[in-house]
């Protein structure tokens, strides 16, 4: 729709203008810092930063119902910069003018209801929100759209030059960063640091295809992260990990879309989020808190965070019920099929601690929970979901395993409805499906395939007397008929087809 087709009384609010006064705020000492420069940690205490809008309270002058109206009408507008996350401009980076917005089709991912079989398996009705349907096939694009739009704003309007965007990655951050950097062409160069042998071939192919400099480093993600942190402190680079607070802002759009997709009635929902570096759960918590503060939603949904037993520092932290006695201890990770979340020392932990406390003050202790699941549960759940019409990755499987477990244990009531973050597309993690099907998981995963979930291709082998087609060789009509007759019968026998 064009703006002149929208009802008069809402029109003036529909095309957002730059507004607000954003600062970086330290999540430990609370100090504020200007956003004119690229900053990733507090210059005073080195903790992580969040972005705060000093003029946030102005937004409260607009009633919740009016905000809902604005967002719903914007959905009908065809204006290009508003096709992605900036439909929620006022909430997630409103200092960025629309002419600096980079939109590659991120966000507005489908919410797909589970069928009866899957619902019975989980114990309650639920939906997957398929963030694998983002441009680089993971949710990371939401945060990258934000971080690169801000970078583009600095380049276009503040004279920033010679930008090298750099990140460490378990695979999806680098795919996304390289994609957005390549869109900006000569204005931004991109380099990614990957733990050697710990990203899938698909994830390795993505930044290569986008033209990034790909650097493989021995060790696991946590080791790459330390290297990239040192680079961002000593050299002039733009850090694109979720330590970059602009990433968090963009990822808040996930919460905004769920709220809008459920007509702003989210009180009964349980949102299940896999936790790795903890950027995503930070953003989801923050997103719902903002919606609540502006009375766009009346009650907060429950957030269920999940980790693999092989990379569970956040789970271990929240095992201690007394907040005064909780101590964060990084863990040494073991190989995990939820490889994108295979992180032992999550960068966003200080943000999580702060936000969980606020969230629980408003929604009760039960409003945020963290659980862990085994590698076996992750794989079984993913494959079962994919057998029922979904494209969930291993992290999506992790969410389903967590939901089923929480319902079974009575932690989540049977009157709730789940929304599971399928954070990437199944195709990115097909190596784990192959390992399962061919019973090739290394011993440390302790994954034993369930026969009913395995699958393998059937090869039709032709006996010597049947002509065999090949690329570039054309069989004569008789030979070809012989081939088709034989093969069709073999397929019919395999499928137990009845003659009609
Ligand atoms: C990055 C990633 C995660 C973990 O998200 P964090 O923000 O690091 O906690 C989970 N799933 C997929 C597919 C990812 O790419
Ligand atoms: Zn500080």
Coordinates of C-alpha atoms and ligand atoms in Angstrom, one line a residue:
X1 CA 0.0 0.0 0.0
X2 CA 1.0 3.6 -0.6
X3 CA 1.0 6.0 2.3
X4 CA -1.9 8.0 0.8
X5 CA -4.1 4.8 1.0
X6 CA -3.6 4.5 4.7
X7 CA -6.3 6.1 7.0
X8 CA -5.6 9.7 7.6
X9 CA -5.3 9.6 11.4
X10 CA -2.4 7.1 11.4
X11 CA -0.6 8.4 8.4
X12 CA 1.6 11.0 10.1
X13 CA 3.2 8.3 12.4
X14 CA 3.9 5.8 9.7
X15 CA 7.1 6.8 8.1
X16 CA 9.6 7.0 11.0
X17 CA 12.0 9.9 11.3
X18 CA 15.4 9.7 13.1
X19 CA 14.8 10.4 16.8
X20 CA 16.1 9.7 20.2
X21 CA 19.5 10.1 21.9
X22 CA 21.3 6.8 22.1
X23 CA 24.3 6.1 24.3
X24 CA 26.3 3.0 25.1
X25 CA 25.6 2.1 28.8
X26 CA 28.0 -0.3 30.7
X27 CA 26.2 -3.3 32.0
X28 CA 28.4 -3.4 35.1
X29 CA 29.3 0.2 36.2
X30 CA 26.4 1.9 34.5
X31 CA 28.5 4.6 32.9
X32 CA 27.3 6.2 29.6
X33 CA 29.4 6.7 26.5
X34 CA 28.8 8.4 23.2
X35 CA 27.9 6.4 20.1
X36 CA 29.9 8.5 17.6
X37 CA 32.7 6.0 17.8
X38 CA 32.7 2.2 17.6
X39 CA 32.9 0.9 21.1
X40 CA 32.5 -2.7 22.3
X41 CA 33.5 -2.7 26.0
X42 CA 33.4 -0.2 28.8
X43 CA 36.6 1.9 28.7
X44 CA 36.5 2.0 32.6
X45 CA 35.6 -1.5 33.6
X46 CA 35.7 -3.5 30.4
X47 CA 32.3 -5.0 30.8
X48 CA 29.8 -5.3 27.8
X49 CA 27.7 -2.4 26.7
X50 CA 24.0 -2.0 25.9
X51 CA 22.4 0.8 23.9
X52 CA 20.0 3.0 25.8
X53 CA 17.8 5.8 24.4
X54 CA 18.0 8.7 26.8
X55 CA 14.7 10.0 25.3
X56 CA 13.0 6.6 25.7
X57 CA 10.3 8.1 28.1
X58 CA 9.0 10.3 25.2
X59 CA 7.8 7.1 23.6
X60 CA 5.5 6.4 26.6
X61 CA 3.4 9.5 25.7
X62 CA 2.0 7.3 22.9
X63 CA -0.5 4.8 24.1
X64 CA 0.1 1.0 23.7
X65 CA -3.0 0.7 21.5
X66 CA -1.6 3.5 19.2
X67 CA 1.8 1.7 18.9
X68 CA 0.0 -1.5 17.9
X69 CA -1.9 0.5 15.3
X70 CA 1.2 2.0 13.9
X71 CA 3.1 -1.3 13.7
X72 CA 0.1 -3.1 12.1
X73 CA -0.4 -0.4 9.5
X74 CA 3.3 -0.3 8.7
X75 CA 3.0 -3.9 7.8
X76 CA 0.9 -2.9 4.8
X77 CA 3.3 -0.2 3.6
X78 CA 5.5 -1.0 0.6
X79 CA 8.4 1.4 1.5
X80 CA 11.6 -0.7 1.1
X81 CA 13.5 0.3 4.3
X82 CA 10.5 -0.8 6.4
X83 CA 10.3 -4.3 4.9
X84 CA 12.7 -5.7 7.5
X85 CA 13.4 -5.0 11.2
X86 CA 13.0 -1.3 10.9
X87 CA 9.3 -1.7 10.9
X88 CA 10.0 -1.3 14.6
X89 CA 12.3 1.7 14.1
X90 CA 11.4 3.6 17.3
X91 CA 12.3 0.5 19.4
X92 CA 15.6 -0.6 17.9
X93 CA 17.9 2.1 16.7
X94 CA 15.7 5.1 15.8
X95 CA 18.8 7.4 15.4
X96 CA 19.4 5.7 12.1
X97 CA 17.8 7.6 9.1
X98 CA 16.0 5.3 6.7
X99 CA 18.4 6.2 3.8
X100 CA 21.2 4.3 5.7
X101 CA 19.1 1.2 6.4
X102 CA 20.4 -2.0 4.8
X103 CA 17.6 -4.5 4.2
X104 CA 18.4 -7.8 2.6
X105 CA 15.1 -9.4 3.5
X106 CA 15.7 -10.2 7.1
X107 CA 13.0 -10.8 9.7
X108 CA 9.3 -11.4 9.4
X109 CA 10.0 -15.1 9.4
X110 CA 7.0 -17.6 9.4
X111 CA 5.5 -19.0 12.5
X112 CA 4.5 -22.6 11.7
X113 CA 2.2 -24.6 14.0
X114 CA 3.2 -28.1 14.9
X115 CA 0.9 -30.9 13.7
X116 CA -0.9 -33.3 16.0
X117 CA 1.8 -35.9 16.1
X118 CA 4.4 -33.4 17.1
X119 CA 2.2 -31.6 19.6
X120 CA 1.5 -34.9 21.4
X121 CA 5.2 -35.6 21.5
X122 CA 5.9 -32.2 23.1
X123 CA 2.9 -32.4 25.4
X124 CA 1.5 -28.9 24.5
X125 CA 0.7 -27.1 21.3
X126 CA 3.6 -25.1 19.8
X127 CA 5.0 -23.3 16.8
X128 CA 8.4 -23.0 15.3
X129 CA 9.4 -19.5 14.3
X130 CA 11.7 -20.3 11.4
X131 CA 14.6 -17.9 11.6
X132 CA 16.4 -20.2 9.2
X133 CA 14.3 -18.4 6.5
X134 CA 16.5 -15.3 6.9
X135 CA 18.8 -14.3 4.0
X136 CA 21.9 -16.1 5.3
X137 CA 19.6 -18.8 6.8
X138 CA 20.0 -17.9 10.5
X139 CA 18.6 -15.3 13.0
X140 CA 22.0 -13.6 13.0
X141 CA 20.8 -11.5 10.0
X142 CA 18.5 -9.5 12.3
X143 CA 21.4 -8.3 14.3
X144 CA 23.6 -7.8 11.3
X145 CA 21.0 -5.6 9.5
X146 CA 21.1 -3.4 12.6
X147 CA 24.9 -3.4 13.0
X148 CA 25.6 -2.8 9.3
X149 CA 22.9 -0.1 9.0
X150 CA 24.6 1.8 11.8
X151 CA 28.0 1.3 10.2
X152 CA 26.5 2.5 6.9
X153 CA 25.1 5.5 8.7
X154 CA 28.6 6.4 10.1
X155 CA 30.1 5.9 6.7
X156 CA 27.5 7.9 4.8
X157 CA 26.8 10.7 7.3
X158 CA 29.9 10.9 9.6
X159 CA 32.8 10.2 7.2
X160 CA 33.9 6.9 8.6
X161 CA 36.4 5.3 6.2
X162 CA 38.5 2.2 5.5
X163 CA 36.2 -0.1 7.5
X164 CA 37.2 -3.7 8.1
X165 CA 34.3 -5.7 9.6
X166 CA 35.6 -8.6 11.6
X167 CA 34.1 -11.4 13.7
X168 CA 34.7 -14.7 15.4
X169 CA 32.0 -17.2 14.7
X170 CA 30.6 -20.7 15.2
X171 CA 29.6 -20.4 11.6
X172 CA 26.4 -18.3 11.3
X173 CA 27.8 -14.9 12.5
X174 CA 30.4 -15.1 9.8
X175 CA 28.0 -16.1 7.1
X176 CA 25.8 -13.2 8.0
X177 CA 28.5 -10.6 8.5
X178 CA 30.1 -11.5 5.2
X179 CA 26.8 -11.3 3.3
X180 CA 26.0 -7.8 4.6
X181 CA 29.5 -6.5 4.1
X182 CA 29.5 -7.7 0.5
X183 CA 26.3 -5.8 -0.1
X184 CA 28.2 -2.6 0.9
X185 CA 30.8 -3.4 -1.8
X186 CA 34.0 -1.3 -1.6
X187 CA 32.8 0.6 1.5
X188 CA 33.4 -2.3 3.9
X189 CA 35.9 -5.2 3.8
X190 CA 35.2 -8.2 5.8
X191 CA 37.3 -10.9 7.6
X192 CA 36.0 -13.8 9.7
X193 CA 37.8 -16.0 12.2
X194 CA 36.5 -19.6 12.5
X195 CA 37.5 -22.5 14.8
X196 CA 39.2 -24.9 12.4
X197 CA 36.9 -28.0 11.8
X198 CA 34.1 -26.6 14.0
X199 CA 31.9 -25.1 11.4
X200 CA 29.9 -27.1 8.8
X201 CA 30.9 -27.1 5.2
X202 CA 27.8 -25.1 4.3
X203 CA 28.7 -22.5 6.9
X204 CA 32.3 -22.3 5.6
X205 CA 31.1 -21.9 2.0
X206 CA 28.9 -18.9 2.9
X207 CA 31.6 -16.3 3.8
X208 CA 33.9 -17.7 1.0
X209 CA 31.1 -17.1 -1.4
X210 CA 30.5 -13.6 -0.2
X211 CA 34.2 -12.8 -0.7
X212 CA 35.3 -12.4 2.9
X213 CA 38.8 -13.2 4.0
X214 CA 38.3 -16.4 5.9
X215 CA 40.8 -17.3 8.6
X216 CA 40.7 -20.6 10.4
X217 CA 42.2 -20.9 13.9
X218 CA 43.0 -23.9 16.0
X219 CA 40.7 -24.4 19.0
X220 CA 37.0 -23.7 19.7
X221 CA 34.9 -20.6 19.3
X222 CA 35.9 -19.2 22.8
X223 CA 39.5 -19.2 21.6
X224 CA 38.7 -17.3 18.3
X225 CA 36.6 -14.8 20.4
X226 CA 39.6 -14.0 22.5
X227 CA 41.7 -13.3 19.4
X228 CA 39.1 -11.1 17.8
X229 CA 38.6 -9.2 21.1
X230 CA 42.3 -8.4 21.2
X231 CA 42.2 -7.3 17.5
X232 CA 39.3 -5.0 18.2
X233 CA 41.1 -3.4 21.2
X234 CA 44.4 -2.9 19.5
X235 CA 43.5 -2.2 15.9
X236 CA 40.9 -0.1 14.0
X237 CA 38.3 -2.7 13.1
X238 CA 34.5 -2.9 13.3
X239 CA 33.6 -5.9 15.6
X240 CA 30.5 -7.7 14.4
X241 CA 30.1 -10.2 17.2
X242 CA 27.1 -9.8 19.5
X243 CA 29.5 -7.9 21.8
X244 CA 28.6 -5.1 19.4
X245 CA 25.5 -3.7 21.1
X246 CA 23.9 -2.8 17.7
X247 CA 23.6 -6.6 17.1
X248 CA 21.4 -6.9 20.2
X249 CA 19.1 -4.1 19.1
X250 CA 18.4 -5.8 15.7
X251 CA 17.7 -9.2 17.3
X252 CA 15.1 -7.6 19.5
X253 CA 12.9 -7.7 16.4
X254 CA 12.3 -11.4 17.1
X255 CA 10.2 -10.5 20.1
X256 CA 8.4 -7.7 18.3
X257 CA 7.4 -10.1 15.6
X258 CA 6.1 -12.7 18.0
X259 CA 4.0 -10.1 19.8
X260 CA 2.6 -8.8 16.5
X261 CA 2.1 -12.3 15.2
X262 CA 0.0 -13.3 18.2
X263 CA -2.0 -10.1 18.2
X264 CA 0.0 -8.7 21.2
X265 CA -1.5 -11.4 23.5
X266 CA 1.6 -13.2 24.6
X267 CA 0.9 -14.0 28.3
X268 CA 0.4 -17.7 27.7
X269 CA 3.4 -18.2 25.4
X270 CA 6.6 -20.0 26.3
X271 CA 9.4 -18.7 24.1
X272 CA 12.2 -21.3 23.8
X273 CA 15.7 -19.9 22.9
X274 CA 19.0 -21.8 22.5
X275 CA 21.9 -20.1 24.4
X276 CA 25.4 -19.9 23.1
X277 CA 27.1 -16.6 23.4
X278 CA 23.8 -15.4 24.9
X279 CA 23.3 -12.5 22.6
X280 CA 20.0 -13.8 21.3
X281 CA 18.4 -14.4 24.7
X282 CA 19.6 -11.0 25.8
X283 CA 17.8 -9.5 22.8
X284 CA 14.6 -11.5 23.3
X285 CA 14.4 -10.5 27.0
X286 CA 15.1 -6.9 26.2
X287 CA 12.6 -6.9 23.4
X288 CA 9.7 -8.1 25.5
X289 CA 10.7 -5.8 28.4
X290 CA 10.5 -2.8 26.0
X291 CA 7.1 -3.9 24.6
X292 CA 5.9 -4.2 28.2
X293 CA 7.3 -0.8 29.2
X294 CA 5.3 0.8 26.4
X295 CA 2.2 -1.2 27.2
X296 CA 2.2 -2.7 23.8
X297 CA 1.8 -6.1 25.6
X298 CA 0.1 -6.3 28.9
X299 CA 1.9 -9.4 30.3
X300 CA 5.3 -10.9 29.6
X301 CA 5.6 -14.4 28.1
X302 CA 7.8 -17.0 29.7
X303 CA 11.3 -17.4 28.4
X304 CA 12.8 -20.9 28.4
X305 CA 16.6 -20.8 27.7
X306 CA 18.2 -24.1 26.7
X307 CA 21.8 -25.4 26.5
X308 CA 23.4 -28.7 25.6
X309 CA 25.0 -30.6 28.5
X310 CA 28.2 -30.2 26.5
X311 CA 28.2 -26.4 26.7
X312 CA 26.1 -25.4 29.8
X313 CA 27.6 -22.5 31.8
X314 CA 24.4 -20.5 31.9
X315 CA 22.4 -23.5 33.0
X316 CA 24.9 -24.2 35.8
X317 CA 24.8 -20.5 36.9
X318 CA 21.0 -20.6 37.3
X319 CA 21.0 -23.9 39.1
X320 CA 21.7 -21.9 42.3
X321 CA 18.4 -20.5 43.4
X322 CA 19.8 -17.8 45.7
X323 CA 20.9 -14.9 43.5
X324 CA 23.4 -13.7 46.1
X325 CA 25.2 -17.1 45.9
X326 CA 25.3 -17.5 42.1
X327 CA 28.8 -17.4 40.7
X328 CA 29.5 -17.5 37.0
X329 CA 32.1 -20.1 35.9
X330 CA 33.0 -20.6 32.3
X331 CA 33.1 -24.2 31.2
X332 CA 35.3 -26.2 28.8
X333 CA 33.0 -27.2 26.0
X334 CA 32.7 -30.7 24.6
X335 CA 31.6 -31.3 21.0
X336 CA 28.0 -30.6 20.5
X337 CA 25.5 -31.1 17.6
X338 CA 24.1 -27.7 18.6
X339 CA 27.4 -26.5 17.3
X340 CA 26.3 -22.9 16.8
X341 CA 25.8 -22.7 20.6
X342 CA 29.0 -24.6 21.6
X343 CA 30.3 -21.8 23.8
X344 CA 31.7 -22.1 27.3
X345 CA 32.2 -18.4 28.2
X346 CA 29.3 -16.4 26.8
X347 CA 30.2 -12.8 26.1
X348 CA 26.7 -11.5 27.0
X349 CA 26.5 -13.1 30.4
X350 CA 26.5 -9.7 32.3
X351 CA 23.7 -8.5 30.2
X352 CA 21.7 -11.7 30.8
X353 CA 22.2 -11.5 34.6
X354 CA 20.8 -8.0 34.6
X355 CA 17.9 -8.6 32.3
X356 CA 16.8 -11.8 33.9
X357 CA 16.6 -10.0 37.2
X358 CA 14.4 -7.2 35.7
X359 CA 12.3 -9.8 33.9
X360 CA 11.7 -11.9 37.0
X361 CA 10.8 -8.7 39.0
X362 CA 8.0 -8.0 36.6
X363 CA 7.0 -11.5 35.6
X364 CA 7.9 -13.7 38.6
X365 CA 10.7 -16.2 39.1
X366 CA 9.1 -18.6 36.7
X367 CA 9.1 -16.1 33.9
X368 CA 12.7 -17.0 32.9
X369 CA 14.0 -20.6 33.1
X370 CA 17.1 -22.3 31.9
X371 CA 17.3 -26.0 31.2
X372 CA 19.8 -28.4 29.6
X373 CA 19.4 -31.3 27.3
X374 CA 21.6 -34.2 26.1
X375 CA 23.1 -34.5 22.6
X376 CA 20.8 -37.6 22.1
X377 CA 17.7 -35.5 22.9
X378 CA 18.8 -32.7 20.5
X379 CA 19.3 -35.1 17.6
X380 CA 16.1 -37.1 18.2
X381 CA 14.0 -33.9 18.5
X382 CA 15.4 -32.3 15.4
X383 CA 14.9 -35.3 13.2
X384 CA 11.4 -35.9 14.6
X385 CA 10.5 -32.2 13.9
X386 CA 11.9 -32.5 10.4
X387 CA 9.8 -35.6 9.8
X388 CA 6.8 -33.6 10.6
X389 CA 7.1 -30.7 8.1
X390 CA 9.7 -28.5 9.8
X391 CA 13.2 -27.2 8.8
X392 CA 14.5 -27.0 12.3
X393 CA 18.3 -27.1 12.7
X394 CA 20.1 -28.8 15.6
X395 CA 19.5 -25.7 17.8
X396 CA 15.8 -25.8 16.8
X397 CA 15.8 -29.5 17.9
X398 CA 17.4 -28.4 21.1
X399 CA 14.5 -26.1 21.7
X400 CA 12.0 -28.8 21.1
X401 CA 13.8 -31.3 23.4
X402 CA 13.8 -28.5 26.1
X403 CA 10.1 -27.9 25.7
X404 CA 9.1 -31.5 25.8
X405 CA 11.3 -32.0 28.9
X406 CA 10.0 -28.9 30.7
X407 CA 6.4 -30.1 30.1
X408 CA 7.2 -33.6 31.2
X409 CA 8.7 -32.3 34.4
X410 CA 5.8 -30.0 35.1
X411 CA 8.0 -26.9 34.9
X412 CA 5.8 -25.6 32.0
X413 CA 2.1 -26.0 32.4
X414 CA -0.1 -27.8 29.9
X415 CA -2.2 -24.7 29.4
X416 CA 0.8 -23.0 27.7
X417 CA 1.7 -22.6 24.0
X418 CA 5.3 -22.9 22.8
X419 CA 7.1 -20.7 20.3
X420 CA 10.4 -22.3 19.5
X421 CA 13.3 -20.5 17.9
X422 CA 14.5 -22.6 14.9
X423 CA 17.5 -20.4 14.8
X424 CA 18.9 -21.6 11.5
X425 CA 18.0 -23.7 8.5
X426 CA 18.3 -27.5 8.8
X427 CA 20.5 -27.6 5.6
X428 CA 23.3 -25.7 7.4
X429 CA 23.6 -28.6 9.9
X430 CA 23.0 -31.5 7.5
X431 CA 26.3 -33.1 8.6
X432 CA 24.8 -34.0 11.9
X433 CA 21.8 -35.6 10.2
X434 CA 24.3 -37.6 8.1
X435 CA 26.2 -38.7 11.2
X436 CA 23.0 -39.9 12.8
X437 CA 21.7 -41.7 9.8
X438 CA 25.1 -43.5 9.3
X439 CA 25.6 -44.1 13.0
X440 CA 28.9 -42.1 12.8
X441 CA 28.7 -39.9 15.9
X442 CA 32.0 -39.8 17.7
X443 CA 31.8 -41.6 21.1
X444 CA 31.9 -38.3 23.1
X445 CA 28.5 -37.2 21.8
X446 CA 26.9 -40.4 23.2
X447 CA 24.4 -40.3 20.3
X448 CA 22.9 -43.7 19.3
X449 CA 20.5 -43.5 16.4
X450 CA 16.9 -44.6 16.9
X451 CA 16.1 -47.0 14.1
X452 CA 12.8 -45.4 13.3
X453 CA 14.4 -42.0 12.7
X454 CA 17.1 -43.2 10.4
X455 CA 16.9 -43.0 6.6
X456 CA 19.1 -43.8 3.7
X457 CA 18.8 -43.8 -0.1
X458 CA 18.0 -47.0 -2.0
X459 CA 20.2 -47.5 -5.1
X460 CA 18.7 -49.5 -7.9
X461 CA 21.5 -51.6 -9.3
X462 CA 21.1 -52.8 -12.9
X463 CA 22.2 -56.3 -13.9
X464 CA 24.6 -56.6 -16.8
X465 CA 21.9 -57.3 -19.4
X466 CA 20.0 -54.1 -18.7
X467 CA 21.4 -51.0 -20.6
X468 CA 22.7 -48.4 -18.3
X469 CA 22.2 -44.7 -19.1
X470 CA 25.0 -42.2 -18.4
X471 CA 25.5 -38.5 -18.8
X472 CA 26.4 -37.7 -22.4
X473 CA 25.5 -41.2 -23.7
X474 CA 22.1 -41.6 -25.4
X475 CA 20.6 -45.1 -25.4
X476 CA 18.7 -46.2 -28.5
X477 CA 14.9 -46.5 -28.2
X478 CA 14.9 -50.2 -27.5
X479 CA 17.7 -50.1 -25.0
X480 CA 16.0 -47.2 -23.3
X481 CA 12.7 -49.0 -23.1
X482 CA 14.5 -52.0 -21.5
X483 CA 16.1 -49.7 -18.9
X484 CA 12.8 -48.0 -18.1
X485 CA 10.9 -51.4 -17.8
X486 CA 13.5 -52.9 -15.6
X487 CA 13.9 -49.9 -13.3
X488 CA 10.1 -49.2 -13.0
X489 CA 9.5 -52.8 -11.9
X490 CA 12.3 -52.6 -9.4
X491 CA 10.9 -49.4 -8.0
X492 CA 7.4 -50.8 -7.9
X493 CA 8.6 -53.8 -6.0
X494 CA 10.5 -51.7 -3.5
X495 CA 7.4 -49.5 -2.9
X496 CA 5.1 -52.5 -2.9
X497 CA 2.9 -50.9 -5.6
X498 CA -0.4 -52.5 -6.7
X499 CA -1.0 -52.9 -10.5
X500 CA -4.1 -51.0 -11.6
Ligands
LIG1 C1 24.5 -18.0 17.1 C2 23.5 -19.1 17.1 C3 22.9 -19.6 18.3 C4 23.3 -19.0 19.6 O1 22.9 -17.7 19.8 P1 23.7 -16.8 20.8 O2 23.2 -15.4 20.6 O3 25.1 -16.9 20.6 O4 23.3 -17.3 22.2 C5 22.0 -20.6 18.2 N1 21.6 -21.1 17.0 C6 22.2 -20.7 15.9 C7 21.7 -21.4 14.6 C8 23.1 -19.7 15.9 O5 23.7 -19.3 14.7
LIG2 ZN1 31.8 -0.1 33.1

